[in-house]
Each structure stands twice: as structure tokens, then as C-alpha cells.
XYZ file of C-alpha atoms in Angstrom:
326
model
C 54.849 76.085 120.231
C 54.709 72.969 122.339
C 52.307 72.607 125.235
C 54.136 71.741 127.473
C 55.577 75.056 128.976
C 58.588 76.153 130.691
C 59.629 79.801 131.991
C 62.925 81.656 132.859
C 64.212 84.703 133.500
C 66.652 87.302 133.414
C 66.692 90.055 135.509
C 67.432 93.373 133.413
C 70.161 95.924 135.178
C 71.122 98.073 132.353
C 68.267 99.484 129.850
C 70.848 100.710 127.383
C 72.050 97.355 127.306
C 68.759 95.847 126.500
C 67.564 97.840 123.318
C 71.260 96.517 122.243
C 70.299 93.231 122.528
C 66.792 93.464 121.559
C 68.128 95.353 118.171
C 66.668 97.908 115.849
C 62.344 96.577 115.667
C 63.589 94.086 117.790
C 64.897 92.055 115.100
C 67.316 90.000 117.518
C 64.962 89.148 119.726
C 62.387 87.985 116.791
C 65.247 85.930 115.463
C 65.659 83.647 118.748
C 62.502 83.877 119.139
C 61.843 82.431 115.438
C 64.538 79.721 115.422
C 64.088 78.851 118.868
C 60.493 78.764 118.571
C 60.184 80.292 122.171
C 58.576 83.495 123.591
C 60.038 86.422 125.153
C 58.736 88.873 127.010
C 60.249 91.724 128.704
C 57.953 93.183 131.940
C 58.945 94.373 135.095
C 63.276 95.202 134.167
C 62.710 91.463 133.982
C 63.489 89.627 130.708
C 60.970 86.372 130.398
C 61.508 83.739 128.468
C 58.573 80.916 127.573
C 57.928 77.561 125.619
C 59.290 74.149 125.574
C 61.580 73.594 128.416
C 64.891 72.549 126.493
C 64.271 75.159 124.125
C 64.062 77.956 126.878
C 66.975 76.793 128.603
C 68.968 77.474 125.351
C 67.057 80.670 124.601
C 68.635 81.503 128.168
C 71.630 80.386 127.608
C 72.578 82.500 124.227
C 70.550 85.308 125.687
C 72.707 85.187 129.374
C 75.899 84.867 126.414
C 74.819 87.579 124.214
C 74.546 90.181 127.246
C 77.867 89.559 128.428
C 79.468 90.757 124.912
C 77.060 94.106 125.050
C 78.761 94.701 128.210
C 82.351 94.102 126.901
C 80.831 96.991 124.683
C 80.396 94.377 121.443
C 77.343 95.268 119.031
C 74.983 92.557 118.245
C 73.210 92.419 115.253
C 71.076 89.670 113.770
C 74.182 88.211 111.996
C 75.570 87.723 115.349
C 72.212 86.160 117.049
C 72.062 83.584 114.026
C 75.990 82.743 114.625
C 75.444 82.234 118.577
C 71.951 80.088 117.889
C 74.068 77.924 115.403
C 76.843 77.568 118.033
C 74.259 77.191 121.138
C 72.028 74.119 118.792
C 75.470 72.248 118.165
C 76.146 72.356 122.318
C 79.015 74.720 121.577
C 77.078 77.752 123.430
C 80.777 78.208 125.665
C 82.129 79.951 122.165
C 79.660 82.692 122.109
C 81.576 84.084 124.528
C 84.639 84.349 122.441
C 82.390 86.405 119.296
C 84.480 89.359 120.347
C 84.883 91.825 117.692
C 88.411 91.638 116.331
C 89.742 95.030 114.701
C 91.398 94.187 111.619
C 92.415 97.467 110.529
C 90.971 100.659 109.906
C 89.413 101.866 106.488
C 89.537 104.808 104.242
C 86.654 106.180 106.071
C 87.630 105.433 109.297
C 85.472 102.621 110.065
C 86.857 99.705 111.762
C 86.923 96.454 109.973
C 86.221 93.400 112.561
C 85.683 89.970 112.857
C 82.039 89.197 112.835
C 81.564 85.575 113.888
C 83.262 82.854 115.341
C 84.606 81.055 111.941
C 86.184 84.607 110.965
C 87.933 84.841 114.070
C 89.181 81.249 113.651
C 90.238 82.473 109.801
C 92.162 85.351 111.179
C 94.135 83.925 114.012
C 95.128 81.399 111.150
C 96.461 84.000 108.916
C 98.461 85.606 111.973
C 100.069 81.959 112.952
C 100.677 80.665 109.475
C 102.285 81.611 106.130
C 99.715 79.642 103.957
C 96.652 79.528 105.008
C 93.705 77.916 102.407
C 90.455 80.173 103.203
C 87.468 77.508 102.322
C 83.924 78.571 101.901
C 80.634 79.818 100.361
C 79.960 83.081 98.934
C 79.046 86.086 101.714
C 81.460 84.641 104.249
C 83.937 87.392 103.727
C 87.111 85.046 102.516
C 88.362 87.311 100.130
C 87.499 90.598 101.877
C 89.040 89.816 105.001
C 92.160 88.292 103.477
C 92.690 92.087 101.539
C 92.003 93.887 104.909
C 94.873 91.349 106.720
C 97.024 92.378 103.641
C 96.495 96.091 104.040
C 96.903 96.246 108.036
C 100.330 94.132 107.191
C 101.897 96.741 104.671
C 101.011 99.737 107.287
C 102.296 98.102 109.890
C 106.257 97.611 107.473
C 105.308 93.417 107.819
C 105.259 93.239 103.873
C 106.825 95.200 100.919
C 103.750 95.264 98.610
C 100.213 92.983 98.456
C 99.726 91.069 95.181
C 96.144 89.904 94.583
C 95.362 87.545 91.422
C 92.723 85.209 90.298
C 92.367 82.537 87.601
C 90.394 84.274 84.695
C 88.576 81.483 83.901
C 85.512 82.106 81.757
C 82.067 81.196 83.241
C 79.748 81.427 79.889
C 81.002 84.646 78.392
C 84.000 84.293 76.661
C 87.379 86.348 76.833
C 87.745 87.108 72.828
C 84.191 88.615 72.911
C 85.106 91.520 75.525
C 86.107 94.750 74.538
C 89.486 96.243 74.856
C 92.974 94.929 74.891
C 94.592 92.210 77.569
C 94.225 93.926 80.898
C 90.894 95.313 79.720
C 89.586 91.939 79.514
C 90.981 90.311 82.835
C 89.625 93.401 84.358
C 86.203 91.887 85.108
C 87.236 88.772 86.558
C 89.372 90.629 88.976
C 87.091 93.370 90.035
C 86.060 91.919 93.700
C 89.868 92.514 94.503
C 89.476 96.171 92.978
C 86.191 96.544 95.240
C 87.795 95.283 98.471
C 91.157 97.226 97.804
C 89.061 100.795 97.364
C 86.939 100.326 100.565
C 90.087 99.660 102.197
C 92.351 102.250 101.138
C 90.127 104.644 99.041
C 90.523 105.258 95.503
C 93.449 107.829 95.603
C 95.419 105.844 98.005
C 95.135 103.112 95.945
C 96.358 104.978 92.695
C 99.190 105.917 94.166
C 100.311 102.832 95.493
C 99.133 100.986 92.017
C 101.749 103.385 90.807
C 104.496 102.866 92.867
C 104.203 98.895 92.011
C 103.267 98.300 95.991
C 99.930 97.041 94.715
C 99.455 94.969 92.028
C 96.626 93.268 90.951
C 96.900 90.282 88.338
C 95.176 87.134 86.396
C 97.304 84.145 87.708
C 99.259 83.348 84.298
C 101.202 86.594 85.257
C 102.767 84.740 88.228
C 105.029 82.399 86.442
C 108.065 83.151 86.754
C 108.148 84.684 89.784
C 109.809 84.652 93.660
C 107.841 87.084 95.417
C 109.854 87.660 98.517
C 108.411 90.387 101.564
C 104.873 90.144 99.954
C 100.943 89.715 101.177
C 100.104 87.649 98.195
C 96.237 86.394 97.532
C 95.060 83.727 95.379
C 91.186 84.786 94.886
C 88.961 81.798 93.418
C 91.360 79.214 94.111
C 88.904 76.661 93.247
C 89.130 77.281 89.658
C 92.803 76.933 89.195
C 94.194 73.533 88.327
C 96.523 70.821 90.101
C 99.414 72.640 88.069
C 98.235 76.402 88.469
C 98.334 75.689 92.198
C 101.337 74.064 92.424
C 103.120 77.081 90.387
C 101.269 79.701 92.741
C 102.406 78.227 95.890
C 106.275 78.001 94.715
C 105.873 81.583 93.960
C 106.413 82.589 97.651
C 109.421 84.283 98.695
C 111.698 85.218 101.788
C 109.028 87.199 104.374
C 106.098 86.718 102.608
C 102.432 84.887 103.052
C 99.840 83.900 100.937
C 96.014 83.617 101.272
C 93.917 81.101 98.913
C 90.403 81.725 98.790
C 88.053 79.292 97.281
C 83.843 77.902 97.060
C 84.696 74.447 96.120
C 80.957 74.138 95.257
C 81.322 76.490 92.442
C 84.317 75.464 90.215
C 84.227 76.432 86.757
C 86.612 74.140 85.009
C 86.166 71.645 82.683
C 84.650 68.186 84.065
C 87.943 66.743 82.819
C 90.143 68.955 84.776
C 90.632 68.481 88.675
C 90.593 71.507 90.716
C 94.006 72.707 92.182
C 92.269 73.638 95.691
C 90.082 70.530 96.170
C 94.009 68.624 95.061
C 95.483 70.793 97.489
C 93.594 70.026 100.497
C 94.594 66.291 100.501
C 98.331 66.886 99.345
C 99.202 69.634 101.910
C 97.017 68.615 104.935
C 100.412 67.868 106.944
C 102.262 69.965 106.208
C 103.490 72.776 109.057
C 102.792 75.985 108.639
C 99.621 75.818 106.070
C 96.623 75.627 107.688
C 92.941 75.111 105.882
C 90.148 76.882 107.485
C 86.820 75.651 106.347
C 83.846 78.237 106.694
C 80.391 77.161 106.422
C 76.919 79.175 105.340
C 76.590 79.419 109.238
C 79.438 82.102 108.937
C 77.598 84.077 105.954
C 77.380 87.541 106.764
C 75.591 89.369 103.481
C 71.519 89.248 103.469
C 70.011 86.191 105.581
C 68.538 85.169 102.143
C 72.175 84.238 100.742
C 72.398 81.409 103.917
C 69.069 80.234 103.265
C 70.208 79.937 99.324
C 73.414 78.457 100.203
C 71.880 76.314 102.538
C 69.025 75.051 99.645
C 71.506 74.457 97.020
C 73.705 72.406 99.318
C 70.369 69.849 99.965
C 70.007 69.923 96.331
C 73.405 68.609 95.173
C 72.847 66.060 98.239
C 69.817 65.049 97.002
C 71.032 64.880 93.862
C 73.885 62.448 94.584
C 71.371 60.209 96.434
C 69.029 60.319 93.138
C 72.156 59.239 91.008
């Protein structure tokens, strides 16, 4: 810590309030703290705040932030604190404010399913405005999961008929022939994050039935050909792995009242070095084009273990550094 010191404060009204903020071993606190490289103390119903003057002023400022949403009844978790610091350090501290939990729809246990950060409340306003919308990101930053939970709250509400869900099976080192089992037995792997998402959602039964009644269907891409699929919530999972062609067919697929999600890491693409992938194609062809939007989330929006940002974070210096070496 620097020095030269600096103190604020902020005057505590509500205790309750506080051991929300301060989070369970006072992990929240620890993570400002940590990243801020500041001190805070709480003495007195008085919370104080120490170290290097610019960085207390911001430690204020996404504390003063954070204890507004508590009191609009918002949890805060250290997910959350990370999100605001990475808002507050790029002078975007005014967004904070709008990290309000957005209900996406309720799951088979009754828990709500929300928005947990800024970027996924940008991703889901896009999916209500648009009827493509290109979901771009690392892995933990809940693309896929939040694009089944959209689909799920659309066909309760009557919006849609039925949700179709497919991926490119694409191998990635073991190969298709050496699986046991016939056709679906073997696509079955590659499309069991879709399976995972859909049971949380709707529970196992629920899912059965629909399964059964064709309102769900879940699919490796090839299966699309063919198609129009009109007054369906369709999802392309892994969209980074399909190619210029695959994409275009996918897209053309979509029918009278329906949408479509693409998901994609366009860091991890498993196609051959000769083969362009159809998302990283399709963000230059259909940048202009009304009514598809791209929404581009970033390891700051990661919400699985703080270890997957930091790895995220360390493989995106390497390929930099890599590039730089070449």
C-alpha cells in the first residue's frame, strides 16, 4: 500500500445491510480490498476506507454503488464486487447501478434464474429486442445457459411453439466411429450441456414429456437441413465450430415467429486450420444488418469459480504473446 494516505467514509444506517455487503467471511469486502489495494475498516456504524487517495475514492465509489442495490433488495456476492470493480477501473462506475437482478424465469425447483452482471443484462435485453442475436464469449459466462432459460420462459409464456437446441458435433481428439452405440448415442455427448441446462430448467420429467410431444428437441446441426422452423426458440450452441456454409444453412432455417440464439468462444474453434469458422464469417457479413445484434462478453462477465477468469484471462496473454513472438 502506498504511503501516501487518504481516508473516507461511509456512515452505516442499516446493519442488515452491511453483513450483505461485507458477504459470507467477508469475502466482498476482502475482494475490494485485494484489487483495490485499499483498507477498510468498519468502527463506530461508520464504514472507513484507507490507502492511496485515487484508489479510496473508487473503493468509495463502488462501495456507495454496491449499497444502493442491497437496498433495492439485490444480493451481492463476490461475482458481483469483481463485475462493479471492473466497471468502476474502466470509469464506467455509473453502470453499477444498473447490476439489477433480472428474473429470467423460474426453475424446476423454484429458484429464480437472474441476470448476474452487467454484460448478461446487455445479452438479455438483446434477445428480447432482436430475432438473431450472436451470443460471443468465453467459457463460464453463461451464453448457452441463459439463452435455454430465455427459450423456456418464451414457450410458458405461448411466445414459441417448441425450443430446438443443436450443436455442430465436431470431434475434438476423440473420434465419432470409436463411441459406443448407434447415431444419436454418439451425438449424445457433444450435446449434453443443452441436456444439463434443459433439466435444471424444467426438471427431468417435464422434460420427458415435452421431448415426447416433439416441443423439445435437441439435435447435431446436420439434422437442420432441410428445414423452416416457423414459431420456434431455436439455439445454435458452439457456433464457433460450424463453417461459413453450416452457418449460412442454420440461419435460413428460421421461420414465421421464431428467434434464434448463436452461442460461440471464438478462441476455442475446433475445425480444421483450412476451414474458416462460420461465426468469426458471420460477424463481418451480418454486422448491418437490422434485427441481429452481436453481443460480445468478456472474462470480466465469467460467473463459475474466480479461477476460470484468471485462466481465461492467462490464456488470452498467451496467444497475445504468442502473436508478438511470431
Amino acid at each position: 500500500m502506498s504511503s501516501l494516505m487518504a481516508g473516507k467514509q461511509i456512515n452505516i444506517s442499516n446493519m442488515d445491510n452491511t453483513i450483505v455487503l461485507f458477504g459470507n467471511f467477508d469475502q466482498n469486502i476482502r475482494t475490494i480490498e485485494d484489487e483495490l489495494d485499499v483498507k477498510i475498516i468498519i468502527r463506530d456504524a461508520k464504514l472507513r476506507i484507507l490507502g492511496e487517495e485515487t484508489k479510496v475514492n473508487l473503493a468509495h465509489k463502488i462501495i456507495s454503488k454496491l449499497i444502493l442495490l442491497i437496498e433495492k433488495g439485490e444480493n451481492i456476492d463476490k461475482n458481483r464486487v469483481r463485475h462493479a470493480i471492473f466497471l468502476a477501473l474502466e470509469g464506467r462506475e455509473d453502470l453499477i447501478g444498473e447490476m439489477t437482478s433480472q428474473v429470467i424465469c423460474i426453475n424446476h425447483k423454484g429458484r429464480e434464474v437472474k441476470c448476474k452482471n452487467f454484460g448478461q443484462k446487455l445479452y438479455i435485453n438483446a434477445i428480447k429486442k432482436n430475432d438473431i442475436v450472436f451470443g460471443i464469449g468465453p467459457a463460464g459466462t453463461g451464453k448457452t445457459y441463459l439463452a435455454v432459460a430465455m427459450a423456456v420462459a418464451a414457450f410458458k409464456r405461448k411466445e414459441v411453439d417448441r425450443i430446438i437446441l443443436t450443436r455442430p458435433a465436431i470431434e475434438a481428439g476423440e473420434k465419432l466411429g470409436f463411441l459406443p452405440g448407434d447415431l444419436q448415442n454418439k451425438v449424445d455427448p457433444y450435446l449434453r450441456p443443452l441436456y444439463d441446462a434443459l433439466f435444471d430448467l424444467l426438471g427431468y420429467e417435464n422434460y420427458s414429456k415435452l421431448m415426447e410431444a416433439g416441443l423439445i428437441e435437441v439435435a447435431p446441426l446436420a439434422y437442420m437441413r432441410g428445414r423452416t422452423l416457423d414459431s420456434s426458440f431455436v439455439i445454435l450452441d458452439e457456433g464457433q465450430n460450424t463453417t461459413k456454409e453450416q452457418m449460412k444453412m442454420f440461419l435460413t432455417r428460421l421461420g414465421i415467429g421464431s428467434k434464434a440464439i448463436i452461442t460461440g468462444d471464438i478462441t476455442q474453434i475446433d475445425l480444421g486450420a483450412d476451414q474458416p469458422s462460420g461465426l468469426v464469417d458471420a460477424t463481418k457479413v451480418l454486422q448491418d444488418i437490422k434485427g441481429i445484434e452481436f453481443i460480445y462478453l468478456t472474462h470480466k462477465d465469467i460467473v463459475r469459480h474466480e479461477l476460470v477468469m484468471n485462466i481465461v484471462q492467462a490464456y488470452e496473454k498467451g496467444h497475445k504473446g504468442n502473436k508478438k513472438g511470431d
